[in-house]
JSON list of C-alpha atoms in Angstrom, two decimals:
[
{"chain": "A", "resi": 1, "resn": "THR", "atom": "CA", "xyz": [116.41, 107.84, -65.79]},
{"chain": "A", "resi": 2, "resn": "ALA", "atom": "CA", "xyz": [114.85, 111.25, -65.30]},
{"chain": "A", "resi": 3, "resn": "GLY", "atom": "CA", "xyz": [111.83, 109.59, -63.68]},
{"chain": "A", "resi": 4, "resn": "ASP", "atom": "CA", "xyz": [113.73, 108.19, -60.68]},
{"chain": "A", "resi": 5, "resn": "GLY", "atom": "CA", "xyz": [115.29, 111.52, -59.76]},
{"chain": "A", "resi": 6, "resn": "ASN", "atom": "CA", "xyz": [118.86, 110.39, -60.38]},
{"chain": "A", "resi": 7, "resn": "LEU", "atom": "CA", "xyz": [119.08, 111.93, -63.86]},
{"chain": "A", "resi": 8, "resn": "THR", "atom": "CA", "xyz": [118.73, 115.68, -64.10]},
{"chain": "A", "resi": 9, "resn": "VAL", "atom": "CA", "xyz": [118.23, 117.33, -67.49]},
{"chain": "A", "resi": 10, "resn": "ASP", "atom": "CA", "xyz": [118.57, 121.07, -68.03]},
{"chain": "A", "resi": 11, "resn": "ALA", "atom": "CA", "xyz": [117.01, 121.74, -71.44]},
{"chain": "A", "resi": 12, "resn": "ASN", "atom": "CA", "xyz": [117.82, 125.47, -71.22]},
{"chain": "A", "resi": 13, "resn": "ASN", "atom": "CA", "xyz": [121.57, 124.81, -70.99]},
{"chain": "A", "resi": 14, "resn": "ASN", "atom": "CA", "xyz": [121.57, 121.53, -72.93]},
{"chain": "A", "resi": 15, "resn": "THR", "atom": "CA", "xyz": [123.22, 119.70, -70.02]},
{"chain": "A", "resi": 16, "resn": "TRP", "atom": "CA", "xyz": [122.43, 116.65, -67.92]},
{"chain": "A", "resi": 17, "resn": "SER", "atom": "CA", "xyz": [123.89, 114.92, -64.88]},
{"chain": "A", "resi": 18, "resn": "LEU", "atom": "CA", "xyz": [123.45, 111.53, -63.28]},
{"chain": "A", "resi": 19, "resn": "THR", "atom": "CA", "xyz": [123.81, 111.08, -59.51]},
{"chain": "A", "resi": 20, "resn": "ILE", "atom": "CA", "xyz": [124.59, 107.62, -58.17]},
{"chain": "A", "resi": 21, "resn": "PRO", "atom": "CA", "xyz": [122.09, 107.19, -55.30]},
{"chain": "A", "resi": 22, "resn": "ASN", "atom": "CA", "xyz": [122.95, 106.16, -51.73]},
{"chain": "A", "resi": 23, "resn": "GLY", "atom": "CA", "xyz": [122.90, 102.40, -51.40]},
{"chain": "A", "resi": 24, "resn": "ASN", "atom": "CA", "xyz": [124.34, 101.98, -54.90]},
{"chain": "A", "resi": 25, "resn": "GLU", "atom": "CA", "xyz": [127.83, 103.37, -54.18]},
{"chain": "A", "resi": 26, "resn": "LEU", "atom": "CA", "xyz": [130.48, 102.43, -56.70]},
{"chain": "A", "resi": 27, "resn": "PRO", "atom": "CA", "xyz": [133.47, 100.46, -55.37]},
{"chain": "A", "resi": 28, "resn": "GLU", "atom": "CA", "xyz": [137.06, 101.55, -55.86]},
{"chain": "A", "resi": 29, "resn": "ASN", "atom": "CA", "xyz": [137.81, 100.82, -59.53]},
{"chain": "A", "resi": 30, "resn": "THR", "atom": "CA", "xyz": [138.06, 102.32, -63.00]},
{"chain": "A", "resi": 31, "resn": "PHE", "atom": "CA", "xyz": [134.81, 102.34, -64.93]},
{"chain": "A", "resi": 32, "resn": "ASN", "atom": "CA", "xyz": [133.79, 102.76, -68.56]},
{"chain": "A", "resi": 33, "resn": "VAL", "atom": "CA", "xyz": [130.88, 105.17, -68.82]},
{"chain": "A", "resi": 34, "resn": "THR", "atom": "CA", "xyz": [128.58, 104.74, -71.78]},
{"chain": "A", "resi": 35, "resn": "ALA", "atom": "CA", "xyz": [126.08, 107.48, -72.44]},
{"chain": "A", "resi": 36, "resn": "THR", "atom": "CA", "xyz": [123.83, 108.05, -75.44]},
{"chain": "A", "resi": 37, "resn": "VAL", "atom": "CA", "xyz": [121.96, 111.29, -75.84]},
{"chain": "A", "resi": 38, "resn": "THR", "atom": "CA", "xyz": [119.11, 111.73, -78.31]},
{"chain": "A", "resi": 39, "resn": "ASP", "atom": "CA", "xyz": [117.57, 115.12, -79.10]},
{"chain": "A", "resi": 40, "resn": "GLN", "atom": "CA", "xyz": [113.93, 115.82, -79.99]},
{"chain": "A", "resi": 41, "resn": "ALA", "atom": "CA", "xyz": [114.68, 115.44, -83.70]},
{"chain": "A", "resi": 42, "resn": "GLY", "atom": "CA", "xyz": [115.98, 111.89, -83.11]},
{"chain": "A", "resi": 43, "resn": "ASN", "atom": "CA", "xyz": [119.66, 112.72, -83.55]},
{"chain": "A", "resi": 44, "resn": "ALA", "atom": "CA", "xyz": [121.78, 110.56, -81.24]},
{"chain": "A", "resi": 45, "resn": "THR", "atom": "CA", "xyz": [125.37, 110.67, -80.08]},
{"chain": "A", "resi": 46, "resn": "SER", "atom": "CA", "xyz": [127.39, 108.40, -77.84]},
{"chain": "A", "resi": 47, "resn": "ASP", "atom": "CA", "xyz": [130.48, 108.83, -75.74]},
{"chain": "A", "resi": 48, "resn": "PRO", "atom": "CA", "xyz": [133.12, 106.38, -77.07]},
{"chain": "A", "resi": 49, "resn": "SER", "atom": "CA", "xyz": [135.78, 106.94, -74.39]},
{"chain": "A", "resi": 50, "resn": "VAL", "atom": "CA", "xyz": [136.77, 104.22, -71.92]},
{"chain": "A", "resi": 51, "resn": "SER", "atom": "CA", "xyz": [138.33, 104.14, -68.44]},
{"chain": "A", "resi": 52, "resn": "GLU", "atom": "CA", "xyz": [137.05, 107.61, -67.77]},
{"chain": "A", "resi": 53, "resn": "LEU", "atom": "CA", "xyz": [135.60, 107.30, -64.26]},
{"chain": "A", "resi": 54, "resn": "VAL", "atom": "CA", "xyz": [138.06, 106.42, -61.52]},
{"chain": "A", "resi": 55, "resn": "ILE", "atom": "CA", "xyz": [136.79, 105.83, -57.98]},
{"chain": "A", "resi": 56, "resn": "ASP", "atom": "CA", "xyz": [139.81, 106.13, -55.66]},
{"chain": "A", "resi": 57, "resn": "LEU", "atom": "CA", "xyz": [139.09, 105.63, -51.96]},
{"chain": "A", "resi": 58, "resn": "THR", "atom": "CA", "xyz": [142.62, 104.71, -50.79]},
{"chain": "A", "resi": 59, "resn": "PRO", "atom": "CA", "xyz": [144.68, 107.52, -49.28]},
{"chain": "A", "resi": 60, "resn": "PRO", "atom": "CA", "xyz": [148.44, 107.80, -49.73]},
{"chain": "A", "resi": 61, "resn": "THR", "atom": "CA", "xyz": [150.59, 107.36, -46.62]},
{"chain": "A", "resi": 62, "resn": "VAL", "atom": "CA", "xyz": [153.22, 109.46, -44.90]},
{"chain": "A", "resi": 63, "resn": "ASN", "atom": "CA", "xyz": [155.97, 107.70, -42.94]},
{"chain": "A", "resi": 64, "resn": "GLU", "atom": "CA", "xyz": [156.34, 109.09, -39.42]},
{"chain": "A", "resi": 65, "resn": "GLY", "atom": "CA", "xyz": [159.34, 108.96, -37.16]},
{"chain": "A", "resi": 66, "resn": "THR", "atom": "CA", "xyz": [162.05, 110.66, -35.18]},
{"chain": "A", "resi": 67, "resn": "THR", "atom": "CA", "xyz": [165.36, 111.75, -36.63]},
{"chain": "A", "resi": 68, "resn": "SER", "atom": "CA", "xyz": [168.36, 113.90, -35.77]},
{"chain": "A", "resi": 69, "resn": "ASP", "atom": "CA", "xyz": [168.47, 115.26, -39.34]},
{"chain": "A", "resi": 70, "resn": "PRO", "atom": "CA", "xyz": [167.17, 118.87, -39.37]},
{"chain": "A", "resi": 71, "resn": "THR", "atom": "CA", "xyz": [166.14, 118.45, -43.04]},
{"chain": "A", "resi": 72, "resn": "PRO", "atom": "CA", "xyz": [164.83, 114.87, -43.03]},
{"chain": "A", "resi": 73, "resn": "ASN", "atom": "CA", "xyz": [163.80, 112.97, -46.11]},
{"chain": "A", "resi": 74, "resn": "LEU", "atom": "CA", "xyz": [160.02, 112.87, -46.43]},
{"chain": "A", "resi": 75, "resn": "THR", "atom": "CA", "xyz": [158.71, 109.44, -47.49]},
{"chain": "A", "resi": 76, "resn": "GLY", "atom": "CA", "xyz": [155.54, 107.45, -47.91]},
{"chain": "A", "resi": 77, "resn": "THR", "atom": "CA", "xyz": [153.46, 105.45, -50.35]},
{"chain": "A", "resi": 78, "resn": "GLY", "atom": "CA", "xyz": [150.63, 105.91, -52.83]},
{"chain": "A", "resi": 79, "resn": "ALA", "atom": "CA", "xyz": [149.32, 104.13, -55.87]},
{"chain": "A", "resi": 80, "resn": "PRO", "atom": "CA", "xyz": [152.02, 103.19, -58.41]},
{"chain": "A", "resi": 81, "resn": "ASN", "atom": "CA", "xyz": [153.01, 106.08, -60.71]},
{"chain": "A", "resi": 82, "resn": "GLU", "atom": "CA", "xyz": [150.61, 108.47, -58.96]},
{"chain": "A", "resi": 83, "resn": "GLN", "atom": "CA", "xyz": [151.23, 112.20, -58.70]},
{"chain": "A", "resi": 84, "resn": "LEU", "atom": "CA", "xyz": [150.90, 113.44, -55.12]},
{"chain": "A", "resi": 85, "resn": "THR", "atom": "CA", "xyz": [150.92, 116.86, -53.50]},
{"chain": "A", "resi": 86, "resn": "ILE", "atom": "CA", "xyz": [152.99, 116.96, -50.32]},
{"chain": "A", "resi": 87, "resn": "THR", "atom": "CA", "xyz": [152.55, 119.87, -47.92]},
{"chain": "A", "resi": 88, "resn": "VAL", "atom": "CA", "xyz": [154.71, 120.50, -44.87]},
{"chain": "A", "resi": 89, "resn": "ASP", "atom": "CA", "xyz": [153.81, 122.55, -41.80]},
{"chain": "A", "resi": 90, "resn": "THR", "atom": "CA", "xyz": [157.16, 123.32, -40.18]},
{"chain": "A", "resi": 91, "resn": "ASP", "atom": "CA", "xyz": [156.06, 125.77, -37.49]},
{"chain": "A", "resi": 92, "resn": "GLY", "atom": "CA", "xyz": [152.97, 124.07, -36.03]},
{"chain": "A", "resi": 93, "resn": "ASP", "atom": "CA", "xyz": [150.47, 126.75, -37.01]},
{"chain": "A", "resi": 94, "resn": "GLY", "atom": "CA", "xyz": [148.35, 124.36, -39.09]},
{"chain": "A", "resi": 95, "resn": "ASN", "atom": "CA", "xyz": [149.23, 126.06, -42.38]},
{"chain": "A", "resi": 96, "resn": "PRO", "atom": "CA", "xyz": [151.57, 124.56, -44.98]},
{"chain": "A", "resi": 97, "resn": "ASP", "atom": "CA", "xyz": [154.91, 126.35, -45.20]},
{"chain": "A", "resi": 98, "resn": "VAL", "atom": "CA", "xyz": [156.20, 124.41, -48.20]},
{"chain": "A", "resi": 99, "resn": "THR", "atom": "CA", "xyz": [154.48, 122.41, -50.96]},
{"chain": "A", "resi": 100, "resn": "TYR", "atom": "CA", "xyz": [156.03, 119.75, -53.19]},
{"chain": "A", "resi": 101, "resn": "GLN", "atom": "CA", "xyz": [154.74, 117.63, -56.03]},
{"chain": "A", "resi": 102, "resn": "VAL", "atom": "CA", "xyz": [156.07, 114.09, -56.39]},
{"chain": "A", "resi": 103, "resn": "THR", "atom": "CA", "xyz": [155.28, 111.04, -58.53]},
{"chain": "A", "resi": 104, "resn": "THR", "atom": "CA", "xyz": [155.41, 107.64, -56.87]},
{"chain": "A", "resi": 105, "resn": "ASP", "atom": "CA", "xyz": [157.58, 104.93, -58.39]},
{"chain": "A", "resi": 106, "resn": "ALA", "atom": "CA", "xyz": [156.30, 101.68, -59.92]},
{"chain": "A", "resi": 107, "resn": "GLN", "atom": "CA", "xyz": [155.92, 100.18, -56.42]},
{"chain": "A", "resi": 108, "resn": "GLY", "atom": "CA", "xyz": [154.04, 103.23, -55.10]},
{"chain": "A", "resi": 109, "resn": "ASN", "atom": "CA", "xyz": [156.90, 104.66, -52.99]},
{"chain": "A", "resi": 110, "resn": "TRP", "atom": "CA", "xyz": [157.69, 108.36, -52.86]},
{"chain": "A", "resi": 111, "resn": "LEU", "atom": "CA", "xyz": [160.61, 110.32, -51.40]},
{"chain": "A", "resi": 112, "resn": "ILE", "atom": "CA", "xyz": [161.42, 114.01, -51.13]},
{"chain": "A", "resi": 113, "resn": "ASP", "atom": "CA", "xyz": [164.89, 115.17, -50.10]},
{"chain": "A", "resi": 114, "resn": "PRO", "atom": "CA", "xyz": [164.31, 118.77, -48.88]},
{"chain": "A", "resi": 115, "resn": "ASP", "atom": "CA", "xyz": [167.99, 119.57, -49.42]},
{"chain": "A", "resi": 116, "resn": "ASN", "atom": "CA", "xyz": [167.63, 118.98, -53.17]},
{"chain": "A", "resi": 117, "resn": "ALA", "atom": "CA", "xyz": [163.92, 119.02, -54.08]},
{"chain": "A", "resi": 118, "resn": "VAL", "atom": "CA", "xyz": [162.44, 122.13, -55.67]},
{"chain": "A", "resi": 119, "resn": "PRO", "atom": "CA", "xyz": [159.15, 123.04, -53.98]},
{"chain": "A", "resi": 120, "resn": "LEU", "atom": "CA", "xyz": [156.09, 124.36, -55.79]},
{"chain": "A", "resi": 121, "resn": "SER", "atom": "CA", "xyz": [155.85, 127.03, -53.10]},
{"chain": "A", "resi": 122, "resn": "GLY", "atom": "CA", "xyz": [157.59, 128.03, -49.90]},
{"chain": "A", "resi": 123, "resn": "ALA", "atom": "CA", "xyz": [160.97, 126.83, -48.67]},
{"chain": "A", "resi": 124, "resn": "PHE", "atom": "CA", "xyz": [161.96, 124.10, -46.26]},
{"chain": "A", "resi": 125, "resn": "PRO", "atom": "CA", "xyz": [163.59, 125.76, -43.22]},
{"chain": "A", "resi": 126, "resn": "GLN", "atom": "CA", "xyz": [167.24, 125.10, -42.56]},
{"chain": "A", "resi": 127, "resn": "ASN", "atom": "CA", "xyz": [167.02, 125.92, -38.84]},
{"chain": "A", "resi": 128, "resn": "LEU", "atom": "CA", "xyz": [164.97, 123.05, -37.40]},
{"chain": "A", "resi": 129, "resn": "GLY", "atom": "CA", "xyz": [166.46, 121.71, -34.20]},
{"chain": "A", "resi": 130, "resn": "ASP", "atom": "CA", "xyz": [166.00, 119.52, -31.19]},
{"chain": "A", "resi": 131, "resn": "GLY", "atom": "CA", "xyz": [162.36, 119.30, -30.12]},
{"chain": "A", "resi": 132, "resn": "ASP", "atom": "CA", "xyz": [160.90, 120.61, -33.37]},
{"chain": "A", "resi": 133, "resn": "SER", "atom": "CA", "xyz": [158.16, 118.68, -35.18]},
{"chain": "A", "resi": 134, "resn": "ILE", "atom": "CA", "xyz": [156.87, 118.92, -38.71]},
{"chain": "A", "resi": 135, "resn": "GLN", "atom": "CA", "xyz": [153.52, 117.78, -40.06]},
{"chain": "A", "resi": 136, "resn": "VAL", "atom": "CA", "xyz": [153.66, 116.20, -43.52]},
{"chain": "A", "resi": 137, "resn": "THR", "atom": "CA", "xyz": [150.44, 115.73, -45.52]},
{"chain": "A", "resi": 138, "resn": "ALA", "atom": "CA", "xyz": [150.17, 113.70, -48.74]},
{"chain": "A", "resi": 139, "resn": "THR", "atom": "CA", "xyz": [147.16, 114.27, -51.01]},
{"chain": "A", "resi": 140, "resn": "ASP", "atom": "CA", "xyz": [146.30, 112.19, -54.08]},
{"chain": "A", "resi": 141, "resn": "PRO", "atom": "CA", "xyz": [144.38, 113.41, -57.17]},
{"chain": "A", "resi": 142, "resn": "ALA", "atom": "CA", "xyz": [141.07, 112.15, -55.69]},
{"chain": "A", "resi": 143, "resn": "GLY", "atom": "CA", "xyz": [141.56, 114.27, -52.57]},
{"chain": "A", "resi": 144, "resn": "ASN", "atom": "CA", "xyz": [142.43, 111.40, -50.20]},
{"chain": "A", "resi": 145, "resn": "THR", "atom": "CA", "xyz": [144.94, 112.51, -47.57]},
{"chain": "A", "resi": 146, "resn": "ASP", "atom": "CA", "xyz": [147.21, 111.22, -44.82]},
{"chain": "A", "resi": 147, "resn": "THR", "atom": "CA", "xyz": [149.22, 113.26, -42.33]},
{"chain": "A", "resi": 148, "resn": "GLY", "atom": "CA", "xyz": [152.26, 112.15, -40.39]},
{"chain": "A", "resi": 149, "resn": "THR", "atom": "CA", "xyz": [154.59, 113.75, -37.87]},
{"chain": "A", "resi": 150, "resn": "ILE", "atom": "CA", "xyz": [158.38, 113.81, -38.01]},
{"chain": "A", "resi": 151, "resn": "ASN", "atom": "CA", "xyz": [160.13, 114.78, -34.78]},
{"chain": "A", "resi": 152, "resn": "ILE", "atom": "CA", "xyz": [163.62, 116.26, -34.66]},
{"chain": "A", "resi": 153, "resn": "ALA", "atom": "CA", "xyz": [165.70, 114.94, -31.72]},
{"chain": "A", "resi": 154, "resn": "GLN", "atom": "CA", "xyz": [169.30, 116.11, -31.75]},
{"chain": "A", "resi": 155, "resn": "ARG", "atom": "CA", "xyz": [170.21, 116.04, -28.07]},
{"chain": "A", "resi": 156, "resn": "VAL", "atom": "CA", "xyz": [172.20, 112.93, -27.20]},
{"chain": "A", "resi": 157, "resn": "PRO", "atom": "CA", "xyz": [171.01, 111.22, -24.01]},
{"chain": "A", "resi": 158, "resn": "VAL", "atom": "CA", "xyz": [173.57, 110.62, -21.29]},
{"chain": "A", "resi": 159, "resn": "LEU", "atom": "CA", "xyz": [173.83, 107.27, -19.53]},
{"chain": "A", "resi": 160, "resn": "ASP", "atom": "CA", "xyz": [174.92, 107.36, -15.94]},
{"chain": "A", "resi": 161, "resn": "LEU", "atom": "CA", "xyz": [174.94, 105.19, -12.86]},
{"chain": "A", "resi": 162, "resn": "VAL", "atom": "CA", "xyz": [172.19, 106.22, -10.48]},
{"chain": "A", "resi": 163, "resn": "THR", "atom": "CA", "xyz": [173.75, 107.79, -7.40]},
{"chain": "A", "resi": 164, "resn": "SER", "atom": "CA", "xyz": [172.42, 105.03, -5.14]},
{"chain": "A", "resi": 165, "resn": "SER", "atom": "CA", "xyz": [174.34, 102.45, -7.21]},
{"chain": "A", "resi": 166, "resn": "ASP", "atom": "CA", "xyz": [177.57, 104.43, -7.28]},
{"chain": "A", "resi": 167, "resn": "SER", "atom": "CA", "xyz": [179.87, 103.17, -4.52]},
{"chain": "A", "resi": 168, "resn": "ALA", "atom": "CA", "xyz": [180.63, 105.15, -1.46]},
{"chain": "A", "resi": 169, "resn": "GLY", "atom": "CA", "xyz": [184.36, 104.81, -2.18]},
{"chain": "A", "resi": 170, "resn": "ASP", "atom": "CA", "xyz": [186.36, 107.86, -3.22]},
{"chain": "A", "resi": 171, "resn": "SER", "atom": "CA", "xyz": [183.36, 109.49, -4.95]},
{"chain": "A", "resi": 172, "resn": "ASN", "atom": "CA", "xyz": [179.72, 108.70, -5.50]},
{"chain": "A", "resi": 173, "resn": "THR", "atom": "CA", "xyz": [179.80, 110.42, -8.89]},
{"chain": "A", "resi": 174, "resn": "ASP", "atom": "CA", "xyz": [182.79, 108.67, -10.49]},
{"chain": "A", "resi": 175, "resn": "ASP", "atom": "CA", "xyz": [180.75, 105.81, -12.01]},
{"chain": "A", "resi": 176, "resn": "ILE", "atom": "CA", "xyz": [182.88, 103.26, -10.16]},
{"chain": "A", "resi": 177, "resn": "THR", "atom": "CA", "xyz": [180.93, 100.83, -8.04]},
{"chain": "A", "resi": 178, "resn": "ASN", "atom": "CA", "xyz": [181.22, 97.61, -6.11]},
{"chain": "A", "resi": 179, "resn": "ASP", "atom": "CA", "xyz": [177.50, 96.93, -6.77]},
{"chain": "A", "resi": 180, "resn": "ASN", "atom": "CA", "xyz": [177.26, 94.07, -9.31]},
{"chain": "A", "resi": 181, "resn": "THR", "atom": "CA", "xyz": [173.57, 94.93, -9.97]},
{"chain": "A", "resi": 182, "resn": "PRO", "atom": "CA", "xyz": [173.81, 98.67, -10.54]},
{"chain": "A", "resi": 183, "resn": "THR", "atom": "CA", "xyz": [170.97, 100.84, -11.82]},
{"chain": "A", "resi": 184, "resn": "ILE", "atom": "CA", "xyz": [171.79, 102.52, -15.12]},
{"chain": "A", "resi": 185, "resn": "SER", "atom": "CA", "xyz": [169.56, 105.31, -16.40]},
{"chain": "A", "resi": 186, "resn": "SER", "atom": "CA", "xyz": [169.55, 108.09, -18.91]},
{"chain": "A", "resi": 187, "resn": "ASN", "atom": "CA", "xyz": [169.50, 111.75, -18.06]},
{"chain": "A", "resi": 188, "resn": "PRO", "atom": "CA", "xyz": [167.63, 114.04, -20.44]}
]
């Protein structure tokens, strides 16, 4: 009501607003809002619509990982059949370089293939390489967000016998040893 300070009426503009007070927060759900307005002459009107207030507190997700693919598929989850905005920062400056829009499937999964998807703005770079990282952010219609990192790793590690395990026979770099408990390591 107007008396408790939660209902504000602006008679000059013929508008009103109701603020849900702290301590009475609405849970995540879809709500029917019923409002009846009566003017000074006694004329009343009601709002007959239903399912018009949606409280969405759950952010979508972005799947993180490491791949050798320089144009990796971007994936994650959201609510079923939800339209999401996906932004991608490909150069680490904190600003999106490409923006996509995607609708989740009936299970809430989403996937963007940068080789085939048409972005709303920008273009996915074709020159990402070893050591590059991209930041992917998913935003739902309520403004909930999640950001994930995808790392590009294209260099193949090399496995080698550690020199101390390589025998002192013909060569200590030939990977032939008489040590039956050799040390094997990777070289970057």
